[in-house]
Tab-separated table of C-alpha atoms and ligand atoms in Angstrom:
chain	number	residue	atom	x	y	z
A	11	UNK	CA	54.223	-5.441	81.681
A	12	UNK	CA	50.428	-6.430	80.924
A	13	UNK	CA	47.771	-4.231	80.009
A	14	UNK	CA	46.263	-3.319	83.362
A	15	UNK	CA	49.784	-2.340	84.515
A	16	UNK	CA	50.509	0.338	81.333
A	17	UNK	CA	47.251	1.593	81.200
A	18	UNK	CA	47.388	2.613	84.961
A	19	UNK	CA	50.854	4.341	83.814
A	20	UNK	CA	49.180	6.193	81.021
A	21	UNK	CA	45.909	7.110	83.510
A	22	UNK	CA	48.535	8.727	85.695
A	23	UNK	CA	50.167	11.419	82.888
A	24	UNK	CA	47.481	11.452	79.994
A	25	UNK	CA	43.758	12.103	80.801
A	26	UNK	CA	42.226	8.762	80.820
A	27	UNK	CA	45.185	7.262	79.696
A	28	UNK	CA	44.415	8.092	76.522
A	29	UNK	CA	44.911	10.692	73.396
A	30	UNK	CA	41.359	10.360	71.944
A	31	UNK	CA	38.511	9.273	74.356
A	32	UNK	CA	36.752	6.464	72.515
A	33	UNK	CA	40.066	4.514	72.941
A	34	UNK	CA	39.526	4.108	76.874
A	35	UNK	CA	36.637	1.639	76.014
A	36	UNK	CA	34.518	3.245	78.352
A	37	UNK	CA	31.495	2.875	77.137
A	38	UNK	CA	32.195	-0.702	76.159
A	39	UNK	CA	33.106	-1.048	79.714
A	40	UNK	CA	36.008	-2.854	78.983
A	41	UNK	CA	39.968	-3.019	80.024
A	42	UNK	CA	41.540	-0.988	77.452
A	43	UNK	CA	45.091	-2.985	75.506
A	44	UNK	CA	47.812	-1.354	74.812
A	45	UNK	CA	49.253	-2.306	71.146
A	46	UNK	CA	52.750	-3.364	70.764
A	47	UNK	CA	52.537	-3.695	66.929
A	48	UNK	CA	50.410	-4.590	63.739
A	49	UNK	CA	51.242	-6.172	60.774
A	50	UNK	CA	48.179	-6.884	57.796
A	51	UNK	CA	45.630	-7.734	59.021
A	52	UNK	CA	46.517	-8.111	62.912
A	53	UNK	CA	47.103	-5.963	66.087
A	54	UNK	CA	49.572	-7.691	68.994
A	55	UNK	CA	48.925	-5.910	72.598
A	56	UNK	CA	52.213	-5.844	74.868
A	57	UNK	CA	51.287	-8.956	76.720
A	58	UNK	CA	51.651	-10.925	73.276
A	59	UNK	CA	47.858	-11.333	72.276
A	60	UNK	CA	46.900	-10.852	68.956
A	61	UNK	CA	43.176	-9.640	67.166
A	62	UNK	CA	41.780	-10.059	64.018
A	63	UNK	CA	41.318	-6.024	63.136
A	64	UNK	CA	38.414	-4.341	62.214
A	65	UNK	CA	38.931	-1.107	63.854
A	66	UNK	CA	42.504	-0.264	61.149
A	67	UNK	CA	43.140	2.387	63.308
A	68	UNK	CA	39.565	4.082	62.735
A	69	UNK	CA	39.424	3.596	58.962
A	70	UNK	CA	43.097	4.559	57.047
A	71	UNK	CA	44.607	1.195	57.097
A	72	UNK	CA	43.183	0.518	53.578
A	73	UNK	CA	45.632	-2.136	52.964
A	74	UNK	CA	46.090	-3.867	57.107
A	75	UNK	CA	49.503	-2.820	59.035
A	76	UNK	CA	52.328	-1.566	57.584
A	77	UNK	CA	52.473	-3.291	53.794
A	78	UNK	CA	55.784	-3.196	52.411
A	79	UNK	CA	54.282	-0.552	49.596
A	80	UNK	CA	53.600	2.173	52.228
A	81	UNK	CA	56.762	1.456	54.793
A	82	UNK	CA	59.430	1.220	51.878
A	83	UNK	CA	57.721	5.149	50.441
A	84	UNK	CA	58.335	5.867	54.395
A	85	UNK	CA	61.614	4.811	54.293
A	86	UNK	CA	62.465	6.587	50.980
A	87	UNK	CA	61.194	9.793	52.580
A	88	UNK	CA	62.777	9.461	56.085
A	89	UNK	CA	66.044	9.386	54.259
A	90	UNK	CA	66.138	12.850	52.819
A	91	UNK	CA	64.681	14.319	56.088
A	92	UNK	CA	61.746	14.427	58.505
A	93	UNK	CA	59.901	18.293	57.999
A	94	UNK	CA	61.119	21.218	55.972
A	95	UNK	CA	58.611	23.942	56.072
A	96	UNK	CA	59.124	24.176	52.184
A	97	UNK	CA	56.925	22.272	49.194
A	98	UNK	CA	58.519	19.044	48.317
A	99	UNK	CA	58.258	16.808	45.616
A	100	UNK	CA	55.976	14.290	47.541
A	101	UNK	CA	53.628	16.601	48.206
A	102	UNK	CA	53.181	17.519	44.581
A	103	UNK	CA	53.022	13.948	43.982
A	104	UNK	CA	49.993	13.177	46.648
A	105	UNK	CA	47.956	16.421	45.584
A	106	UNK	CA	48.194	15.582	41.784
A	107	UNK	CA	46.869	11.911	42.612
A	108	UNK	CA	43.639	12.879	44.707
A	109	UNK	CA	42.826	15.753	41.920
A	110	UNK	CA	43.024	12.686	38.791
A	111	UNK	CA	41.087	10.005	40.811
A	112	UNK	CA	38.933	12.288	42.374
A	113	UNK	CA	37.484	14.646	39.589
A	114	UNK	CA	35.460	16.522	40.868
A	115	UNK	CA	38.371	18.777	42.118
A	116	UNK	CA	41.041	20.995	40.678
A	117	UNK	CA	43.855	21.863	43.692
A	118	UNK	CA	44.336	21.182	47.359
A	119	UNK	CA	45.714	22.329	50.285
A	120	UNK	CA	47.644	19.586	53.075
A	121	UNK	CA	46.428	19.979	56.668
A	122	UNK	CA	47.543	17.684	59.782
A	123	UNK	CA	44.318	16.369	60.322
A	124	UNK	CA	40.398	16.023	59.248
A	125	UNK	CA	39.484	18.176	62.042
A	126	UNK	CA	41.798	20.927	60.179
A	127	UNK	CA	40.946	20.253	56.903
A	128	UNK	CA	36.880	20.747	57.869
A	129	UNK	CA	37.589	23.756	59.694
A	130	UNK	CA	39.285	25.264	56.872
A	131	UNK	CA	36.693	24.205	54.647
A	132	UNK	CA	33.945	25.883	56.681
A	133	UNK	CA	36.343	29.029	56.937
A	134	UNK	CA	37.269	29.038	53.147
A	135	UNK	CA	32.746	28.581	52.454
A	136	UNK	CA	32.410	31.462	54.862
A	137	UNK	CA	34.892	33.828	53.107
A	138	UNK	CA	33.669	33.000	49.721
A	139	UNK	CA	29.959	33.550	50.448
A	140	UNK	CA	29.974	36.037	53.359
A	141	UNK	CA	27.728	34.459	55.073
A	142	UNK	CA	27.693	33.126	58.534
A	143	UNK	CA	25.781	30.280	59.391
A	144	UNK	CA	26.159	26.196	58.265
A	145	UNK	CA	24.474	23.331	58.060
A	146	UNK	CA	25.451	20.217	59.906
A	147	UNK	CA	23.627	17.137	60.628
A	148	UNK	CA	22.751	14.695	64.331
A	149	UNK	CA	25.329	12.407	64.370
A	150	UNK	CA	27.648	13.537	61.750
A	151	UNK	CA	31.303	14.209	63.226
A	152	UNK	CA	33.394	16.894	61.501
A	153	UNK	CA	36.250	16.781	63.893
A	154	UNK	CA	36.297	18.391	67.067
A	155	UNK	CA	36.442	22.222	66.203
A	156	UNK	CA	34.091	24.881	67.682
A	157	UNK	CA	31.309	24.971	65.089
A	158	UNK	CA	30.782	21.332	64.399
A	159	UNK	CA	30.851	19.890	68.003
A	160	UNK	CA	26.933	20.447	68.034
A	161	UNK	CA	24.904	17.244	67.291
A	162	UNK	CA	28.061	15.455	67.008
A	163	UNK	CA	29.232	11.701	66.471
A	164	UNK	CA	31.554	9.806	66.700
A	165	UNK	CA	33.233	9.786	70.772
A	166	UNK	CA	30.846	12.583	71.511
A	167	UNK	CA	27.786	10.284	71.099
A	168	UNK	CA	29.581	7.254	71.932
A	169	UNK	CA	29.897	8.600	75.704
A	170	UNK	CA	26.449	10.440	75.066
A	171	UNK	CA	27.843	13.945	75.793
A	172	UNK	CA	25.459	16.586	74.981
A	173	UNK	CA	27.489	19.757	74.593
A	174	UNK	CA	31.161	20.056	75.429
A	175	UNK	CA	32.024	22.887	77.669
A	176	UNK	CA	34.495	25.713	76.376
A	177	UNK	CA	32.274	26.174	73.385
A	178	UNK	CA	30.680	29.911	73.762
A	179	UNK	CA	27.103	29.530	73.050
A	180	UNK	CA	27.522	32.321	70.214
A	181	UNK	CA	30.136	30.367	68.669
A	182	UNK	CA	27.618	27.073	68.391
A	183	UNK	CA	24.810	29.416	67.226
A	184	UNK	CA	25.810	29.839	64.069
A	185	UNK	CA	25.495	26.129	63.538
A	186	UNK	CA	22.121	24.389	62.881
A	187	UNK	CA	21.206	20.984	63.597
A	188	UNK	CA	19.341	18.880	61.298
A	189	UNK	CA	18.302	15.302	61.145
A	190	UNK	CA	20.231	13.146	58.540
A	191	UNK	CA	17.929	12.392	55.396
A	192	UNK	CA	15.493	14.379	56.240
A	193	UNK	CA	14.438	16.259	53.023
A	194	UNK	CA	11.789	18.506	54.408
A	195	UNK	CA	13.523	20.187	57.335
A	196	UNK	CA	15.782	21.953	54.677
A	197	UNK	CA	13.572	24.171	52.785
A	198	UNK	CA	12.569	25.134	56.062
A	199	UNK	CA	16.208	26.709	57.187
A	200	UNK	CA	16.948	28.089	53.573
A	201	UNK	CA	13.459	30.396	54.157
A	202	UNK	CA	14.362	30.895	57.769
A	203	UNK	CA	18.154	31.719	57.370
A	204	UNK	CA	17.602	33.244	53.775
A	205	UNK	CA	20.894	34.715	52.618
A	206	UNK	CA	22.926	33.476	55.347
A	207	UNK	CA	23.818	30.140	54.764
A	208	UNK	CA	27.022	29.654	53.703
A	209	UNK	CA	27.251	25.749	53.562
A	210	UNK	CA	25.753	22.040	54.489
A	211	UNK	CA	28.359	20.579	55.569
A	212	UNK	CA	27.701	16.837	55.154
A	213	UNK	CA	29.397	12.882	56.156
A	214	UNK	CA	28.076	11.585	52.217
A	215	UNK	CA	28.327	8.604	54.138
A	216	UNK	CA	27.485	8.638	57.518
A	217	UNK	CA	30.172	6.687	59.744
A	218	UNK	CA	30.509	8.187	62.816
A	219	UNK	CA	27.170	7.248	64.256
A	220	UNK	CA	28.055	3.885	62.656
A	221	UNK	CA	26.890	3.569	58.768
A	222	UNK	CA	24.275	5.015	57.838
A	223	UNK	CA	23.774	5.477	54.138
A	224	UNK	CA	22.470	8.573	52.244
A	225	UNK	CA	18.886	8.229	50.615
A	226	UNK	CA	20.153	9.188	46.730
A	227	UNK	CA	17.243	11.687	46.645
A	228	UNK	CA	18.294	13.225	49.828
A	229	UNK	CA	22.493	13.766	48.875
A	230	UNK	CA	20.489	15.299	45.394
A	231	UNK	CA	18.549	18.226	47.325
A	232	UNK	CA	21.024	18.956	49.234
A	233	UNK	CA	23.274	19.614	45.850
A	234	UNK	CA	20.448	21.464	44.801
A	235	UNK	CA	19.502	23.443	47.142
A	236	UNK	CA	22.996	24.414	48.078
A	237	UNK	CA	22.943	25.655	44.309
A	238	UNK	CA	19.663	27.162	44.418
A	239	UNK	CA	20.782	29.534	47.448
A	240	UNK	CA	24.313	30.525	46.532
A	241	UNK	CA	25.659	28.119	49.576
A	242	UNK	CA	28.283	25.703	49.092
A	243	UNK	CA	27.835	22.047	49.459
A	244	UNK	CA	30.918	20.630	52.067
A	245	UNK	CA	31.504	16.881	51.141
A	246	UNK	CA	32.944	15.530	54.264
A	247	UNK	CA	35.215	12.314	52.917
A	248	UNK	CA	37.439	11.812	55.674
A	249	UNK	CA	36.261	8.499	56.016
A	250	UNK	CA	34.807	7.843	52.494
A	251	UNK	CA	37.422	9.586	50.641
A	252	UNK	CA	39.227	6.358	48.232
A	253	UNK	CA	37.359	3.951	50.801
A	254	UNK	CA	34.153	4.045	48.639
A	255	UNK	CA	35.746	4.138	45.505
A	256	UNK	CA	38.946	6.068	44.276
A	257	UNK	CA	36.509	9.487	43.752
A	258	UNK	CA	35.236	8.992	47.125
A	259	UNK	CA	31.082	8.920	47.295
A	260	UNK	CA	30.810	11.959	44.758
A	261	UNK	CA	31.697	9.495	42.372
A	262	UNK	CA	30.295	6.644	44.041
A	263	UNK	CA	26.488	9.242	44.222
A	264	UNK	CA	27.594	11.030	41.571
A	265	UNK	CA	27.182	14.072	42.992
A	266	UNK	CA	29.640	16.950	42.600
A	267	UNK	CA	30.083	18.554	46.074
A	268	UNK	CA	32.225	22.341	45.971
A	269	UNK	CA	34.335	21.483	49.183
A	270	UNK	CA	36.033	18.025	49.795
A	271	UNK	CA	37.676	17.357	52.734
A	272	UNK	CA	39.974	14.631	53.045
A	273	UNK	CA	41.889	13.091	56.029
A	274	UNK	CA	42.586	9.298	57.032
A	275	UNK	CA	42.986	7.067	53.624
A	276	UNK	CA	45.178	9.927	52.222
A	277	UNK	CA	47.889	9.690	54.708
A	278	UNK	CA	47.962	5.425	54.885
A	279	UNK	CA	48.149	5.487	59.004
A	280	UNK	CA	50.226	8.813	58.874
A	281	UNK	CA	49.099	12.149	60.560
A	282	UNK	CA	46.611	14.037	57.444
A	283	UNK	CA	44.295	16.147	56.466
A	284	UNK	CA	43.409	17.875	53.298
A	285	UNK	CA	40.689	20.557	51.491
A	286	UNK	CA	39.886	20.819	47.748
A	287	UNK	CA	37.806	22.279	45.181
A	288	UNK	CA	37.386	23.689	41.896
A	289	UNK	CA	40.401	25.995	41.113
A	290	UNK	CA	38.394	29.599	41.450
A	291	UNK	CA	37.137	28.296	44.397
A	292	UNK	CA	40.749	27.136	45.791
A	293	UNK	CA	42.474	30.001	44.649
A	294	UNK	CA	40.696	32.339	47.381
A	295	UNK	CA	42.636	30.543	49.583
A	296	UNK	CA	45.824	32.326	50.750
A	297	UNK	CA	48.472	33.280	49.736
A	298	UNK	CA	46.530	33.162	46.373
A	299	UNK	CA	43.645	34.697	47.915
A	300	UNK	CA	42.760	36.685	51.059
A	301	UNK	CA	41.294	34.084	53.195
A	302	UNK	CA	44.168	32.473	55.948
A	303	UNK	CA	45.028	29.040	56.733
A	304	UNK	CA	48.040	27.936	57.483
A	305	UNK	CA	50.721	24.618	59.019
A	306	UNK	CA	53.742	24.093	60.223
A	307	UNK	CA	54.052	20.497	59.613
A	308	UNK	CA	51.378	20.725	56.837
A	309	UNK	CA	52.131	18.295	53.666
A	310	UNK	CA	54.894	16.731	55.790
A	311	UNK	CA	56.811	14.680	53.505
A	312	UNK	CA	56.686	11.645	55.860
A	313	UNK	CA	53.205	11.661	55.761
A	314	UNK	CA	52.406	13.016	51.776
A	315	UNK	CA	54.846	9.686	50.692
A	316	UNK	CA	52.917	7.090	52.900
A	317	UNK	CA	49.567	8.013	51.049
A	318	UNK	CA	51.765	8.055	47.879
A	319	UNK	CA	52.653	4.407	48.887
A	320	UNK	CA	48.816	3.470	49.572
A	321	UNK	CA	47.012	5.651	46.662
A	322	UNK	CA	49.057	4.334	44.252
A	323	UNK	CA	48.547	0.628	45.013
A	324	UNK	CA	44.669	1.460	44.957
A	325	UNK	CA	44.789	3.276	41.872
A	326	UNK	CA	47.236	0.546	40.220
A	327	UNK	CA	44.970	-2.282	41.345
A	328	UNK	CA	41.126	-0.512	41.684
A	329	UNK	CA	39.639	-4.356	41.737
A	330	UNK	CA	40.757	-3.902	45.194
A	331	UNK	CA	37.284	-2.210	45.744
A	332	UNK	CA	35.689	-5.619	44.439
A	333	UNK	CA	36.825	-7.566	46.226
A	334	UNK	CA	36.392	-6.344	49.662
A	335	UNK	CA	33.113	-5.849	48.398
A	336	UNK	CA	32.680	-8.680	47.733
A	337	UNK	CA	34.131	-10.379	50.996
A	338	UNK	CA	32.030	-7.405	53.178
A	339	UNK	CA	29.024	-8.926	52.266
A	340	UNK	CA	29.987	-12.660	52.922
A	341	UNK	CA	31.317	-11.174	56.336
A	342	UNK	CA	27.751	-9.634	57.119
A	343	UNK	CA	25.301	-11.979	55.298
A	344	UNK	CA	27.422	-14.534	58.129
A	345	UNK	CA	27.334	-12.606	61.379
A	346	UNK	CA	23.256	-11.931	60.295
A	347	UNK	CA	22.385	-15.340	59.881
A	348	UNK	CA	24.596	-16.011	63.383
A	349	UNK	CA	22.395	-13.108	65.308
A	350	UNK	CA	18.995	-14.213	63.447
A	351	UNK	CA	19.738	-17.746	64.791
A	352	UNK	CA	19.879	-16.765	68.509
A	353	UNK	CA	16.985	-14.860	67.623
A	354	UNK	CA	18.617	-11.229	68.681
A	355	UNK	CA	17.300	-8.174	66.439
A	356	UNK	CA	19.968	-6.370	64.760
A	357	UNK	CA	20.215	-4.084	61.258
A	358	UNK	CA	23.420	-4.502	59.506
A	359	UNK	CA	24.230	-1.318	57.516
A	360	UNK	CA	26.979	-1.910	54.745
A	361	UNK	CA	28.668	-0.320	51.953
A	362	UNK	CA	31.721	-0.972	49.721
A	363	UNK	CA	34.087	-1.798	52.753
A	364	UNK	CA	32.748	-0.679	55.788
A	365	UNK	CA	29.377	-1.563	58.099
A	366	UNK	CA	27.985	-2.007	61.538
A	367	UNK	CA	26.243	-4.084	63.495
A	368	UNK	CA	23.140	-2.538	64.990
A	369	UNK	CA	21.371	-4.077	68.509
A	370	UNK	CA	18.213	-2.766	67.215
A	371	UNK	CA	14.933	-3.808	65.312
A	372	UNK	CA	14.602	-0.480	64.126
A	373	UNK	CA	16.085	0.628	59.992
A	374	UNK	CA	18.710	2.531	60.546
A	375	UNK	CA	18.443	6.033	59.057
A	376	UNK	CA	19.520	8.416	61.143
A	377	UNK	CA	21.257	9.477	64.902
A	378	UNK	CA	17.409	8.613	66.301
A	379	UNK	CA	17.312	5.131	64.976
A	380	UNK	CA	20.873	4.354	65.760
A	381	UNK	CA	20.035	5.163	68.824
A	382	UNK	CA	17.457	2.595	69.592
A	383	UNK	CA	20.387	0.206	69.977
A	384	UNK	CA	21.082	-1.514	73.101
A	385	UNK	CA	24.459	-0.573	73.747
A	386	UNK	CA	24.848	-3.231	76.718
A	387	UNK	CA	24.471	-5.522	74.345
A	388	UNK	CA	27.092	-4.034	72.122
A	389	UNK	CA	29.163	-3.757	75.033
A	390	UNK	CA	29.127	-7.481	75.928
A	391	UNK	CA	29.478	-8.450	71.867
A	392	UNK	CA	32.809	-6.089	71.869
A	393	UNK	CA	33.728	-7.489	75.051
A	394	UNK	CA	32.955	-11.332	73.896
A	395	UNK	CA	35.066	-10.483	70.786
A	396	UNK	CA	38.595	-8.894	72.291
A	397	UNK	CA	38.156	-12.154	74.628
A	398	UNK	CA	38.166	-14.064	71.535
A	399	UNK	CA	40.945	-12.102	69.476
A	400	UNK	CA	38.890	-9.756	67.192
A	401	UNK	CA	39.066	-6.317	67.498
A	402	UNK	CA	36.123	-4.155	66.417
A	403	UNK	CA	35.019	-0.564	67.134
A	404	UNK	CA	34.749	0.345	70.878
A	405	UNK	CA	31.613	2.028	70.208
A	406	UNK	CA	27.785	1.149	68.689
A	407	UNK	CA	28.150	4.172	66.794
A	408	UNK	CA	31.561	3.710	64.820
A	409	UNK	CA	31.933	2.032	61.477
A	410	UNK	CA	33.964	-1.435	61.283
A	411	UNK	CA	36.503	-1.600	57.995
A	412	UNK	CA	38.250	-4.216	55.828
A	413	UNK	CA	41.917	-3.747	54.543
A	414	UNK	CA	42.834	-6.174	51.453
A	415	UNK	CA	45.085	-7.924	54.010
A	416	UNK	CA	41.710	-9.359	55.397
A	417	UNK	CA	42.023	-12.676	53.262
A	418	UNK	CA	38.699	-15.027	53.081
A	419	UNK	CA	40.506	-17.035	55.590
A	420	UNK	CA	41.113	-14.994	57.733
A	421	UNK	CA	37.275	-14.219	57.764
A	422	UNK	CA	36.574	-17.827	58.012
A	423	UNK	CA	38.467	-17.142	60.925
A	424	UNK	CA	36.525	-14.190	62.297
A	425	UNK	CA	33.464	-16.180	61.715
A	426	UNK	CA	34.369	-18.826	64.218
A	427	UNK	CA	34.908	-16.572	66.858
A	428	UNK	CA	32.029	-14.293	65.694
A	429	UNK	CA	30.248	-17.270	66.503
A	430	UNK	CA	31.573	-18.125	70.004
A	431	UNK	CA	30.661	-14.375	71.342
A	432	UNK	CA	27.495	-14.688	69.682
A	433	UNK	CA	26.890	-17.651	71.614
A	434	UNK	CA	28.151	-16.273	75.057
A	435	UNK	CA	25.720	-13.153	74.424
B	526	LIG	C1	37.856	11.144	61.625
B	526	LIG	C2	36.976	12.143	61.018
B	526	LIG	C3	37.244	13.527	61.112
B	526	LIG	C4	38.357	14.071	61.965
B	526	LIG	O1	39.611	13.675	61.530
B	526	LIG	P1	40.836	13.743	62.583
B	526	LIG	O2	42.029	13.376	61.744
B	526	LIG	O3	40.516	12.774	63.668
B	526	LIG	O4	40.904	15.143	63.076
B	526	LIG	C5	36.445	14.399	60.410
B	526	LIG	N1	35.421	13.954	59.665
B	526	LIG	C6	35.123	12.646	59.561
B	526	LIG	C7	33.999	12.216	58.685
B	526	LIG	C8	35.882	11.698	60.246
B	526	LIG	O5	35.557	10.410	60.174
């Protein structure tokens, strides 16, 4: 079967042939693959073509497809069962890793998903400080629950959707918008909404609107005014949790957030999600304390071992972090030179082991700027790139990420055909 012929399948029973929008390529205006299998640092589609990957599955593949230290914890696990609805031994192991590396936390509660662990996050910094309204910011995405849809990234600004509907307006009014980095628009709410803030709720890293980085003095104010107002600051590491550094960005910052959510890394490429915070904090939590959250499947063994499997190769081996480093910026200092050559304006916006490529002129600082891109050019460059075997985001405004099975070879690699799309732009 090729690719045209299964996706038209899938169009016909899934909604765009697809379980999460951005993977139609729509706005990429490409024909979607369908994957067959991965293994390090490669994807194969069913017709037998294989990509260099720099999408790893939207950021959790720390370590490429399926290394033998995650599959064999899989394995392990599968054996004694798939779900029990009971605490297991894996799941105590997973939770007590992420409280040591992380620090700044002192329990946590397994979800499915990030969009579950943020919504339980914003529930949990509602019940604590009775108040009602939070914080978000343009071009952050939080999952796709009711209160964090507003202003969102990620697909929603990838296919430039302005409000979903089945979101009561009431429901969305309790969240305000801000503009990432901006310091003085802050002060402003805490006066307006005095007393009835209950969080910020904040990507420490932006990388749903592709990367954007915090300014230091910015991620600061917001721990301080959070502090200075009885709100609670909502670190939103999903994508930065262990992908920054084993603490996440609070360590990388050095900020201490009172939420964390987790998701992606955590679960190496299985279903995951996951909230902490300081023990009084946690312990309000039921069935400790009065506010409600619960899962089925939550801390499914499956998935708690496979982020055993990856966690513990990252904590065992933290030079890991160097070197992608290391081999990020010889990726980007490359494709720059490549773009600055055929004289096309781009900003390249990088950090520890994840960037993107922006068609614009413009710094990159928030949703505005990223915005100035020209997504048709974007659209060819993806398009140039599957055609040549690499696979990157399908989206200007998604972050691309190195596993340590992305050798300097296989960059080398990705260079040459970097260059070749460059060259057909
Ligand atoms: C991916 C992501 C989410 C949502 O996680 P899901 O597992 O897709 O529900 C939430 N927050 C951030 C920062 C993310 O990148």
């Amino acid at each position: 079967m090729t690719n045209k012929e299964a996706f038209e399948l899938a169009k016909q029973v899934m909604p765009g042939g697809v379980s999460s929008p951005v993977r139609a390529f729509k706005s990429v205006e490409a024909e979607p693959i369908v994957v067959r299998r991965g293994f390090g640092a490669f994807i194969e589609d069913i017709e037998g073509k294989r990509y260099i990957d720099y999408m790893l599955s939207f950021g959790p593949l720390m370590l490429g497809h399926r290394p033998d230290v995650i599959v064999s914890k899989i394995l392990e696990a599968l054996d004694k069962g798939t779900s029990f609805g009971i605490t297991n031994l894996y799941e105590i192991e997973l939770a007590s890793l992420i409280v040591k590396a992380t620090k700044v936390i002192d329990k946590i509660r397994f979800v499915s998903s990030g969009t579950e662990a943020v919504m339980s996050a914003i529930r949990l910094a509602r019940g604590i400080t009775n108040k009602p309204y939070i914080i978000k910011f343009d071009g952050c995405y939080h999952g796709f629950s009711d209160s964090v849809l507003v202003g969102a990234g990620s697909g929603v600004a990838t296919l430039g959707i302005p409000e979903t509907p089945g979101i009561p307006k009431e429901f969305a009014s309790f969240t305000i918008v801000f503009d990432y980095n901006d310091e003085d628009a802050l002060e402003e709410a805490f006066t307006k909404y005095k007393n009835q803030i209950a969080a910020v709720l904040v990507e420490p890293v932006a990388g749903n609107m592709g990367v954007v980085l915090p300014k230091e003095s910015w991620l600061k104010k917001l721990k301080d005014i959070t502090k200075k107002n009885d709100a609670l600051l909502i670190f939103d590491e999903v994508i930065t949790g262990f992908r920054l550094s084993l603490g996440g960005a609070s360590e990388y910052f050095g900020i201490e957030p009172d939420i964390v959510c987790y998701g992606k890394i955590i679960g190496g490429g299985m279903p995951i999600g996951a909230y902490g915070a300081k023990a009084h904090i946690m312990d309000r939590v039921a069935p400790e304390g009065p506010i409600y959250q619960a899962g089925t499947l939550s801390g499914n063994p499956i998935s708690v071992a496979s982020g055993i499997g990856l966690l513990k190769t990252l904590i065992s081996d933290i030079t890991i972090y160097d070197v992608l480093a290391e081999l990020m910026a010889y990726l980007t200092y490359n494709i720059s030179s490549m773009l600055s050559q055929k004289g096309i304006p781009h900003k390249i916006n990088e950090i520890a082991s994840m960037f993107t490529v922006f068609f614009t002129d413009k710094d990159v600082i928030d949703f505005k700027s990223a915005k100035t891109s020209d997504t048709k050019l974007f659209g060819k460059f993806f398009r140039n790139l599957l055609q040549e075997g690499v696979l990157i985001p399908p989206s200007q405004f998604e972050a691309w990420f190195l596993s340590a099975a992305h050798t300097k070879d296989i960059i080398d690699t990705t260079l040459e055909k970097i260059k070749k799309a460059i060259d057909l732009l």
